[in-house]
Amino acid sequence: MADASDERLWWQRVVVYQVYPRSFQDSDGDGVGDLRGIISRLSYLEWLGVDAVWISPFYPSPMADFGYDITDHTDVHPMFGTLSDFDAFVAEAHRRDIKVILDYVPNHTSDEHPWFVESRSSRENPKRDWYIWQDPAPDGGSPNNWQSVFGGGAWEWDAATQQYYYHAYLREQPDLNWRNPEVREAMMEVLRFWLQRGVDGFRVDALRQLLKDEHLRDNPPNPDHRARSPYDALLPVYSTDRPKVHEAVREMRSVLEDYGDRLLIGELYLPIDRLVTYYGENNSGVHLPFNFHLISTPWNAREIATLIHTYEAALPRGGWPTWVLGNHDRSRITSRVGAAQARVAAMLLLTLRGTPTVYYGDELGMHDVEIPPERVQDPFEKNVPGRGLGRDPARTPMQWDASPNAGICPPDVEPWLPVADDYRTYNVATEREDPASMLNLHRRLLALRRSEPALALGSYEPVETTGDLLAYVRERDGRRFLIVLNLKHNPTTFEGPEIRGRLVLSTHLDRGGERVNGGIGLRGDEGVIVEQG
Ligand code: GLC
Ligand code: MG
């Protein structure tokens, strides 16, 4: 694998931007975003300075899980447009040098997928074995104790054929049987279909669930179960992260290899030592196993310094790091750490070594929106209500401007989820005009990262700090940048010989050009980038 002086691959240089298509931009006045809407906003993404877009599913779906329950992996839901809209989207994105990454959902289909309709029609159907069917336990109950991620048991009884089928998520999302070679081949064809249409990569959904224990052994209880989600009552040792998942990943990877330089990202909620195994032996796995640890690690300098260190040290040879602050399944960063500290988080995300992914709206400082009970959409919230597990709050409409509905759809249409109350302050149009806005901070960080390969590709060296400060140096070809982040609200000072040079960017966007020598004063919630020398 390349060392620091070699040219890196495109996906090592890019910043990925995640679009949740229902909430980005509506073009046809139904209150739900669509592909034409995304096309109309590509100029914004280009202006912002991101180089790759990952779009959550837009495939035909009954929408039990808002598109993660698919009835046809190789088409577009009419609500989102048509295949020719998709082609137009790819062409328009590529014209702007923006790569296109799709969501690939191999673990399950919708229960309305023709494959499952056949599979459940009889025990003799040739597609019976495409899903995971089991006889009842001797007592007539579920085959084992596995739980669904979204609450309740993971086995659904089918009275007609007198067997259970397995669903890691909703009962409307039966799991495919990846031990069946026909299933594997059919799902490889899905990859080829989109690769031929020009997509640059995939984010693989629910990858850790793909293969299950062949003996379907019971999962053990979780000793430190904090009971937030019923799923967490057990350790999913037999239902996730099984050795055979790696074989399936290798197969996906080899399909991609036939098409040149394409990218495979894996959705993998796993501890670091397990996560890094997904780079695969000799880099035959996913290129980027999504690293979600900034979402789960307590937000303080010591824990985050340890996290970065542990992760960097665990990376296999040639394994490229990747970082994420949020996505469509988790509470937004602004709500987790507060608006002021979210600016520091942005500086962290965009100056760490590795490929970052920005969740739509985080660049505006969008926060979780409280959803009135009658407007709840997410099945997770409906199944396990009132525990803050619902994902609607982080999926609300993108805030484009101060007009009604924040510009996501026509003023007289109700968007599928409510718009945040403060959208008149936090939106693209308003923030563009404010030189100190969160949006302009993102734009500046993205521009700096693009113009300074040290930030995108350079080495990472931790700098020793105490208290609430986090500091590190990024370096490449003799250009060195010191990043110092104050993870608390109180002002502080950082002193040391490495602090010499020119301050190029502060999270407050007001100190560019300042000379520093031997020490820097930092305001509360301030981060700075210093060009050393
Ligand atoms: C992934 C997706 C999530 C979805 C689930 C089932 O975790 O990110 O949104 O509900 O898989 O497909
Ligand atoms: Mg629409």
XYZ file of C-alpha atoms and ligand atoms in Angstrom:
546
model
C 0.000 0.000 0.000
C 1.038 3.568 -0.718
C 3.124 5.516 1.755
C 2.665 9.210 2.429
C 4.564 10.297 -0.647
C 2.459 8.329 -3.133
C -0.625 9.613 -4.865
C -3.669 8.504 -2.946
C -6.881 7.023 -4.259
C -9.867 9.304 -4.804
C -11.764 7.954 -1.830
C -8.868 8.762 0.467
C -8.970 12.408 -0.566
C -12.705 13.034 -0.588
C -15.181 14.288 1.942
C -18.417 12.312 1.697
C -21.775 14.020 2.216
C -24.759 11.883 3.178
C -28.096 12.781 1.653
C -31.239 11.303 3.161
C -33.302 11.669 0.003
C -36.731 12.020 1.610
C -35.546 15.146 3.396
C -33.220 16.901 0.994
C -35.284 18.557 -1.724
C -38.723 17.875 -3.143
C -39.191 18.680 -6.832
C -42.743 17.447 -7.469
C -44.674 18.933 -4.579
C -45.491 15.795 -2.583
C -43.589 16.874 0.523
C -40.988 14.146 0.067
C -37.572 14.749 -1.426
C -36.621 13.091 -4.702
C -33.816 12.632 -7.233
C -34.720 15.688 -9.327
C -34.635 17.652 -6.103
C -31.137 16.415 -5.334
C -30.012 17.301 -8.863
C -31.263 20.838 -8.333
C -29.114 21.110 -5.204
C -25.872 19.753 -6.621
C -24.636 23.281 -7.188
C -24.921 23.792 -3.427
C -22.819 20.700 -2.723
C -20.260 21.908 -5.213
C -20.207 25.343 -3.585
C -19.842 23.725 -0.166
C -16.866 21.732 -1.417
C -17.782 18.101 -0.877
C -16.560 15.591 -3.413
C -18.803 12.577 -2.955
C -22.468 12.052 -2.152
C -23.885 8.966 -0.500
C -27.641 8.742 -0.995
C -29.732 6.587 1.320
C -32.121 4.218 -0.535
C -34.434 5.463 -3.290
C -35.468 2.019 -4.568
C -39.033 0.725 -4.853
C -40.237 0.062 -1.323
C -43.445 -0.050 0.730
C -41.550 2.292 3.098
C -42.014 0.254 6.264
C -38.423 1.327 7.063
C -38.362 4.325 4.720
C -36.615 2.646 1.854
C -34.470 0.108 3.703
C -37.199 -2.414 2.878
C -36.688 -2.941 -0.843
C -38.931 -4.655 -3.393
C -36.598 -4.125 -6.348
C -32.904 -3.383 -5.866
C -32.432 -2.227 -9.436
C -35.076 0.434 -9.922
C -36.217 3.777 -8.524
C -39.351 4.306 -6.415
C -41.741 6.531 -8.408
C -41.819 8.843 -5.396
C -38.117 9.498 -5.962
C -38.251 9.532 -9.770
C -37.167 7.175 -12.513
C -34.034 5.414 -13.670
C -33.522 8.160 -16.197
C -33.642 10.734 -13.387
C -31.004 8.610 -11.713
C -28.854 8.622 -14.836
C -29.267 12.378 -15.048
C -28.220 12.644 -11.412
C -25.046 10.624 -11.998
C -24.192 12.605 -15.118
C -24.774 15.933 -13.390
C -22.815 14.907 -10.279
C -19.894 13.684 -12.377
C -19.922 16.851 -14.435
C -19.260 18.648 -11.155
C -16.593 16.136 -10.104
C -18.816 14.737 -7.389
C -18.667 10.974 -6.886
C -21.849 8.999 -6.351
C -22.158 6.392 -3.611
C -25.310 4.295 -3.282
C -26.804 2.482 -0.348
C -26.631 -1.266 -0.963
C -28.947 -3.303 1.249
C -27.911 -6.957 0.962
C -29.039 -8.298 4.333
C -32.792 -8.202 3.809
C -35.545 -7.287 1.412
C -39.090 -6.108 1.895
C -41.616 -8.834 2.711
C -43.309 -7.618 -0.479
C -40.265 -8.376 -2.626
C -41.248 -10.949 -5.287
C -38.497 -13.213 -3.954
C -40.058 -13.305 -0.515
C -43.580 -13.590 -1.868
C -42.433 -16.742 -3.654
C -40.384 -17.944 -0.735
C -43.286 -17.824 1.684
C -45.749 -19.323 -0.814
C -44.788 -22.899 0.060
C -42.020 -24.973 1.578
C -41.347 -26.478 -1.844
C -40.945 -23.198 -3.672
C -37.510 -22.916 -5.332
C -36.980 -19.614 -3.497
C -37.860 -21.081 -0.100
C -34.177 -21.281 0.807
C -33.530 -17.690 -0.256
C -34.646 -16.604 3.207
C -34.074 -18.069 6.665
C -36.906 -20.432 7.519
C -36.927 -22.571 10.643
C -39.178 -24.991 12.390
C -40.437 -23.978 15.817
C -38.466 -24.936 18.898
C -39.653 -28.172 20.545
C -41.966 -26.102 22.771
C -43.534 -24.525 19.698
C -41.857 -21.147 20.248
C -39.238 -19.229 18.282
C -36.198 -21.193 17.057
C -33.927 -19.202 19.385
C -33.817 -16.084 21.563
C -32.602 -13.586 18.958
C -34.105 -10.121 19.113
C -34.963 -7.685 16.375
C -32.947 -4.456 16.366
C -36.230 -2.538 16.277
C -37.805 -4.317 19.239
C -39.492 -7.672 19.727
C -38.394 -11.136 18.738
C -36.537 -11.612 15.469
C -38.631 -14.587 14.307
C -42.000 -14.236 12.630
C -44.423 -17.148 12.483
C -45.854 -17.983 9.089
C -49.096 -19.833 9.739
C -49.567 -20.914 6.135
C -46.310 -22.870 5.941
C -45.904 -23.542 9.676
C -42.376 -22.152 9.985
C -40.687 -19.034 11.307
C -38.642 -16.631 9.229
C -35.835 -14.504 10.594
C -35.716 -10.712 10.454
C -32.859 -8.805 12.058
C -34.910 -5.592 11.673
C -38.662 -5.245 11.077
C -40.870 -8.236 10.349
C -41.408 -6.474 7.019
C -37.660 -6.932 6.379
C -36.980 -10.686 6.128
C -33.273 -11.572 6.047
C -31.871 -13.107 2.892
C -30.015 -16.403 3.231
C -26.471 -15.557 2.186
C -25.463 -19.212 2.452
C -27.485 -19.813 -0.686
C -25.284 -19.306 -3.784
C -28.234 -18.106 -5.868
C -28.891 -15.325 -3.379
C -25.270 -14.284 -3.470
C -25.242 -14.239 -7.238
C -28.497 -12.273 -7.440
C -27.091 -9.702 -5.030
C -23.795 -9.485 -6.951
C -25.882 -8.714 -10.022
C -27.344 -5.758 -8.144
C -23.846 -4.359 -7.680
C -23.045 -4.867 -11.353
C -26.273 -3.171 -12.401
C -25.366 0.061 -10.612
C -21.664 -0.126 -11.416
C -22.570 -0.269 -15.093
C -24.718 2.797 -14.586
C -21.637 4.615 -13.389
C -21.830 4.692 -9.616
C -18.529 5.145 -7.823
C -19.216 3.059 -4.764
C -21.556 1.624 -2.185
C -22.272 1.949 1.487
C -23.221 -1.572 2.535
C -26.153 -1.601 4.935
C -26.242 -3.809 8.047
C -23.091 -5.611 7.033
C -22.388 -7.174 10.402
C -25.700 -9.050 10.225
C -25.144 -10.633 6.816
C -24.413 -14.185 7.964
C -25.652 -15.799 11.135
C -24.461 -18.714 13.199
C -25.156 -21.907 11.281
C -26.433 -23.596 14.442
C -28.538 -20.554 15.369
C -27.288 -20.716 18.929
C -28.938 -18.511 21.547
C -27.319 -15.155 22.190
C -25.992 -14.726 25.745
C -27.320 -12.033 28.080
C -25.508 -8.720 28.073
C -23.935 -8.256 31.518
C -23.759 -4.475 31.278
C -27.077 -3.910 29.716
C -28.350 -0.415 30.321
C -31.792 -1.328 28.955
C -32.157 1.556 26.548
C -33.131 -0.693 23.699
C -34.548 -4.186 24.305
C -32.135 -5.428 21.620
C -29.226 -4.579 23.922
C -30.406 -7.050 26.552
C -28.462 -9.749 24.700
C -24.977 -9.768 23.204
C -25.509 -10.467 19.496
C -22.529 -12.797 19.271
C -24.257 -15.452 17.171
C -26.361 -13.137 15.024
C -23.725 -10.575 13.987
C -20.058 -10.303 13.002
C -19.738 -13.988 12.074
C -16.546 -15.122 10.330
C -18.420 -15.868 7.100
C -19.367 -12.226 6.620
C -15.801 -11.693 5.429
C -16.255 -14.182 2.596
C -19.300 -12.312 1.364
C -17.410 -9.029 1.561
C -14.555 -10.482 -0.478
C -17.064 -11.479 -3.127
C -18.526 -7.960 -3.262
C -15.069 -6.511 -3.393
C -14.072 -8.711 -6.297
C -17.140 -7.584 -8.246
C -16.047 -3.989 -7.684
C -12.509 -4.781 -8.786
C -13.864 -5.655 -12.247
C -14.948 -2.049 -12.636
C -11.751 -0.280 -11.672
C -11.490 2.259 -8.950
C -14.754 1.916 -6.988
C -15.387 2.190 -3.279
C -16.934 -0.145 -0.713
C -17.928 1.273 2.677
C -19.388 -0.987 5.358
C -21.950 -0.021 7.962
C -20.429 -1.757 10.991
C -21.364 -0.894 14.543
C -18.525 -2.823 16.176
C -15.780 -2.313 18.747
C -12.539 -1.133 17.159
C -10.720 -4.459 17.360
C -13.572 -6.141 15.457
C -14.194 -3.210 13.133
C -10.701 -3.225 11.689
C -10.955 -6.883 10.696
C -13.311 -5.704 7.938
C -10.418 -4.229 5.980
C -9.909 -7.899 5.227
C -6.760 -9.921 4.834
C -4.422 -8.081 2.472
C -7.055 -5.393 2.035
C -9.590 -7.723 0.454
C -12.458 -6.391 2.559
C -14.307 -3.097 2.468
C -12.126 -0.069 1.774
C -13.736 1.839 4.617
C -15.385 0.112 7.557
C -17.437 3.019 8.903
C -16.007 4.108 12.234
C -18.884 5.331 14.408
C -16.896 5.731 17.598
C -17.081 9.520 17.661
C -20.827 9.014 18.059
C -20.558 6.726 21.063
C -17.457 8.013 22.868
C -18.078 10.499 25.715
C -17.255 13.960 24.422
C -14.159 14.883 26.379
C -10.579 15.414 25.324
C -9.073 12.474 27.174
C -11.564 9.892 25.881
C -11.366 11.193 22.339
C -7.559 11.294 22.380
C -7.591 7.672 23.521
C -10.108 6.761 20.854
C -8.003 8.266 18.069
C -4.901 6.591 19.409
C -6.580 3.188 19.783
C -8.072 3.381 16.310
C -4.868 4.543 14.599
C -2.930 1.788 16.365
C -5.467 -0.884 15.403
C -5.504 -0.088 11.678
C -3.955 -2.849 9.626
C -1.190 -2.103 7.167
C -2.734 -0.223 4.261
C -6.012 0.324 6.123
C -7.271 3.867 5.562
C -9.123 5.522 8.463
C -12.590 7.007 8.318
C -14.644 9.128 10.718
C -18.299 10.029 11.146
C -20.143 12.394 13.513
C -23.685 11.387 12.700
C -26.086 9.777 10.284
C -29.781 9.108 9.726
C -29.879 6.615 12.601
C -28.298 8.666 15.369
C -28.918 11.875 17.267
C -27.307 14.882 15.568
C -23.951 16.180 16.779
C -25.392 19.628 17.599
C -27.866 17.992 19.964
C -25.247 15.737 21.497
C -22.597 18.347 22.278
C -24.334 21.719 21.835
C -24.141 24.271 19.043
C -20.854 25.887 20.117
C -19.037 22.606 20.625
C -20.418 21.230 17.343
C -18.080 23.687 15.605
C -15.143 22.088 17.376
C -16.489 18.683 16.367
C -16.582 19.820 12.741
C -12.968 20.946 12.937
C -12.049 17.593 14.452
C -13.909 15.583 11.813
C -12.415 17.556 8.938
C -8.822 17.579 10.187
C -8.443 14.004 11.383
C -6.564 11.547 9.216
C -9.024 9.570 7.138
C -12.109 9.964 4.992
C -14.845 11.949 6.761
C -18.581 11.751 6.129
C -20.760 14.805 6.813
C -24.453 14.171 7.473
C -26.728 16.570 5.589
C -27.680 19.589 7.662
C -24.894 19.140 10.193
C -23.041 21.803 8.232
C -25.835 24.233 9.209
C -25.890 23.221 12.854
C -29.244 21.478 12.449
C -30.308 19.799 15.680
C -32.691 16.956 16.541
C -36.286 18.082 16.194
C -38.876 16.937 18.678
C -41.585 15.115 16.765
C -45.173 15.428 18.037
C -46.636 11.937 18.638
C -49.106 12.231 15.784
C -46.302 12.911 13.320
C -43.999 10.070 14.302
C -42.919 8.104 11.242
C -40.065 5.881 12.343
C -41.099 2.267 13.044
C -38.406 2.044 15.730
C -40.156 4.797 17.720
C -43.521 3.133 17.122
C -42.242 -0.264 18.328
C -40.254 0.998 21.298
C -41.861 4.342 22.137
C -40.714 7.052 24.494
C -37.101 6.002 25.000
C -35.498 8.409 22.587
C -34.728 5.652 20.108
C -36.764 7.086 17.240
C -34.748 8.405 14.321
C -37.168 11.002 12.957
C -35.593 13.850 14.989
C -32.366 13.544 12.959
C -34.157 13.156 9.622
C -36.078 16.431 9.404
C -36.120 18.557 6.240
C -32.955 20.223 5.087
C -33.099 23.940 5.855
C -32.533 25.819 2.624
C -33.970 29.244 3.363
C -36.332 31.216 5.590
C -39.422 30.602 3.447
C -42.248 28.331 4.685
C -41.090 24.689 4.908
C -37.508 25.971 4.718
C -37.647 25.627 0.956
C -37.713 21.830 0.925
C -41.170 21.718 -0.715
C -43.875 24.178 -1.790
C -45.296 26.364 1.012
C -48.775 24.816 0.820
C -47.540 21.232 1.190
C -46.755 19.548 4.490
C -43.297 17.971 4.415
C -43.157 14.349 5.551
C -41.510 15.391 8.832
C -41.779 18.772 10.575
C -39.180 21.458 9.953
C -37.117 22.690 12.933
C -38.595 25.757 14.693
C -35.438 27.810 14.277
C -35.013 27.178 10.560
C -35.361 30.894 9.813
C -32.016 31.421 11.550
C -30.271 28.217 10.570
C -30.581 27.729 6.858
C -28.351 27.799 3.807
C -29.452 31.196 2.486
C -29.044 33.016 5.807
C -25.843 31.300 6.816
C -24.222 31.897 3.468
C -24.434 35.620 4.157
C -23.013 35.356 7.664
C -19.216 35.090 7.535
C -19.122 33.528 11.021
C -21.802 30.880 10.433
C -21.464 27.132 10.924
C -21.990 26.800 7.184
C -19.080 29.083 6.379
C -16.960 27.250 8.925
C -17.631 24.030 7.029
C -16.908 25.664 3.725
C -13.611 27.044 4.990
C -12.608 23.717 6.513
C -13.462 21.884 3.309
C -11.555 24.388 1.183
C -8.519 24.173 3.448
C -8.611 20.403 3.433
C -8.768 20.422 -0.332
C -5.919 22.866 -0.802
C -3.654 21.338 1.838
C -2.944 17.638 1.213
C -1.366 17.522 4.663
C -4.871 17.739 6.136
C -6.449 15.157 3.870
C -3.599 12.717 3.455
C -0.821 13.660 5.824
C 0.475 11.768 8.805
C -1.148 12.088 12.209
C 0.916 12.746 15.323
C -0.750 13.246 18.671
C 0.520 16.194 20.738
C 0.451 15.769 24.469
C -2.101 17.894 26.276
C -3.869 17.935 29.584
C -7.366 18.817 30.664
C -9.901 19.667 28.033
C -7.519 20.173 25.143
C -7.000 17.841 22.238
C -4.062 18.511 19.910
C -2.356 16.841 16.990
C -0.161 17.585 14.013
C -0.900 16.682 10.394
C 2.084 16.685 8.079
C 2.912 15.965 4.483
C 5.748 16.991 2.194
C 7.128 19.384 4.777
C 3.837 21.182 5.421
C 2.796 20.856 9.037
C -0.460 21.852 10.667
C -1.095 21.855 14.386
C -4.722 21.463 15.403
C -5.706 22.462 18.932
C -9.271 21.918 20.094
C -10.849 23.111 23.320
C -13.511 20.562 24.173
C -14.971 22.636 26.989
C -16.830 25.913 27.380
C -14.133 27.634 29.518
C -11.237 29.552 28.034
C -7.792 28.001 28.366
C -4.229 28.367 27.158
C -2.079 25.907 25.346
C 1.670 26.315 25.616
C 4.556 24.480 24.068
C 7.412 24.769 21.620
C 5.363 23.307 18.743
C 3.088 26.335 18.841
C 4.936 28.476 16.358
C 3.541 29.717 13.141
C 0.488 31.280 11.643
C -3.060 30.656 12.731
C -4.953 29.760 9.557
C -8.417 29.038 10.893
C -10.371 29.337 14.122
C -13.794 27.781 14.660
C -14.886 31.376 15.413
C -13.666 32.477 11.966
C -12.140 35.682 13.285
C -8.415 35.177 13.909
C -6.945 34.134 10.590
C -3.355 35.272 10.068
C -2.486 35.756 13.738
C 1.141 34.826 14.582
C 1.589 32.460 17.467
C 4.788 31.708 19.291
C 5.011 29.438 22.304
C 1.367 29.619 23.340
C -2.196 30.176 22.217
C -5.167 31.378 24.187
C -8.334 29.549 23.284
C -11.821 30.723 24.038
C -14.410 28.247 25.255
C -15.465 25.897 22.430
C -12.719 27.133 20.183
C -10.536 25.124 17.895
C -7.646 26.447 15.811
C -5.468 25.293 12.974
C -1.920 26.612 13.028
C 0.429 26.282 10.112
C 3.747 25.521 11.736
C 7.006 27.145 10.808
C -29.158 0.319 8.738
C -29.724 1.635 8.270
C -31.008 1.881 9.007
C -31.970 0.779 8.659
C -31.363 -0.582 8.970
C -32.149 -1.677 8.328
O -28.793 0.340 10.067
O -28.794 2.649 8.443
O -31.556 3.127 8.704
O -33.157 0.947 9.371
O -30.068 -0.713 8.479
O -31.966 -1.666 6.946
Mg -41.125 14.700 -4.128
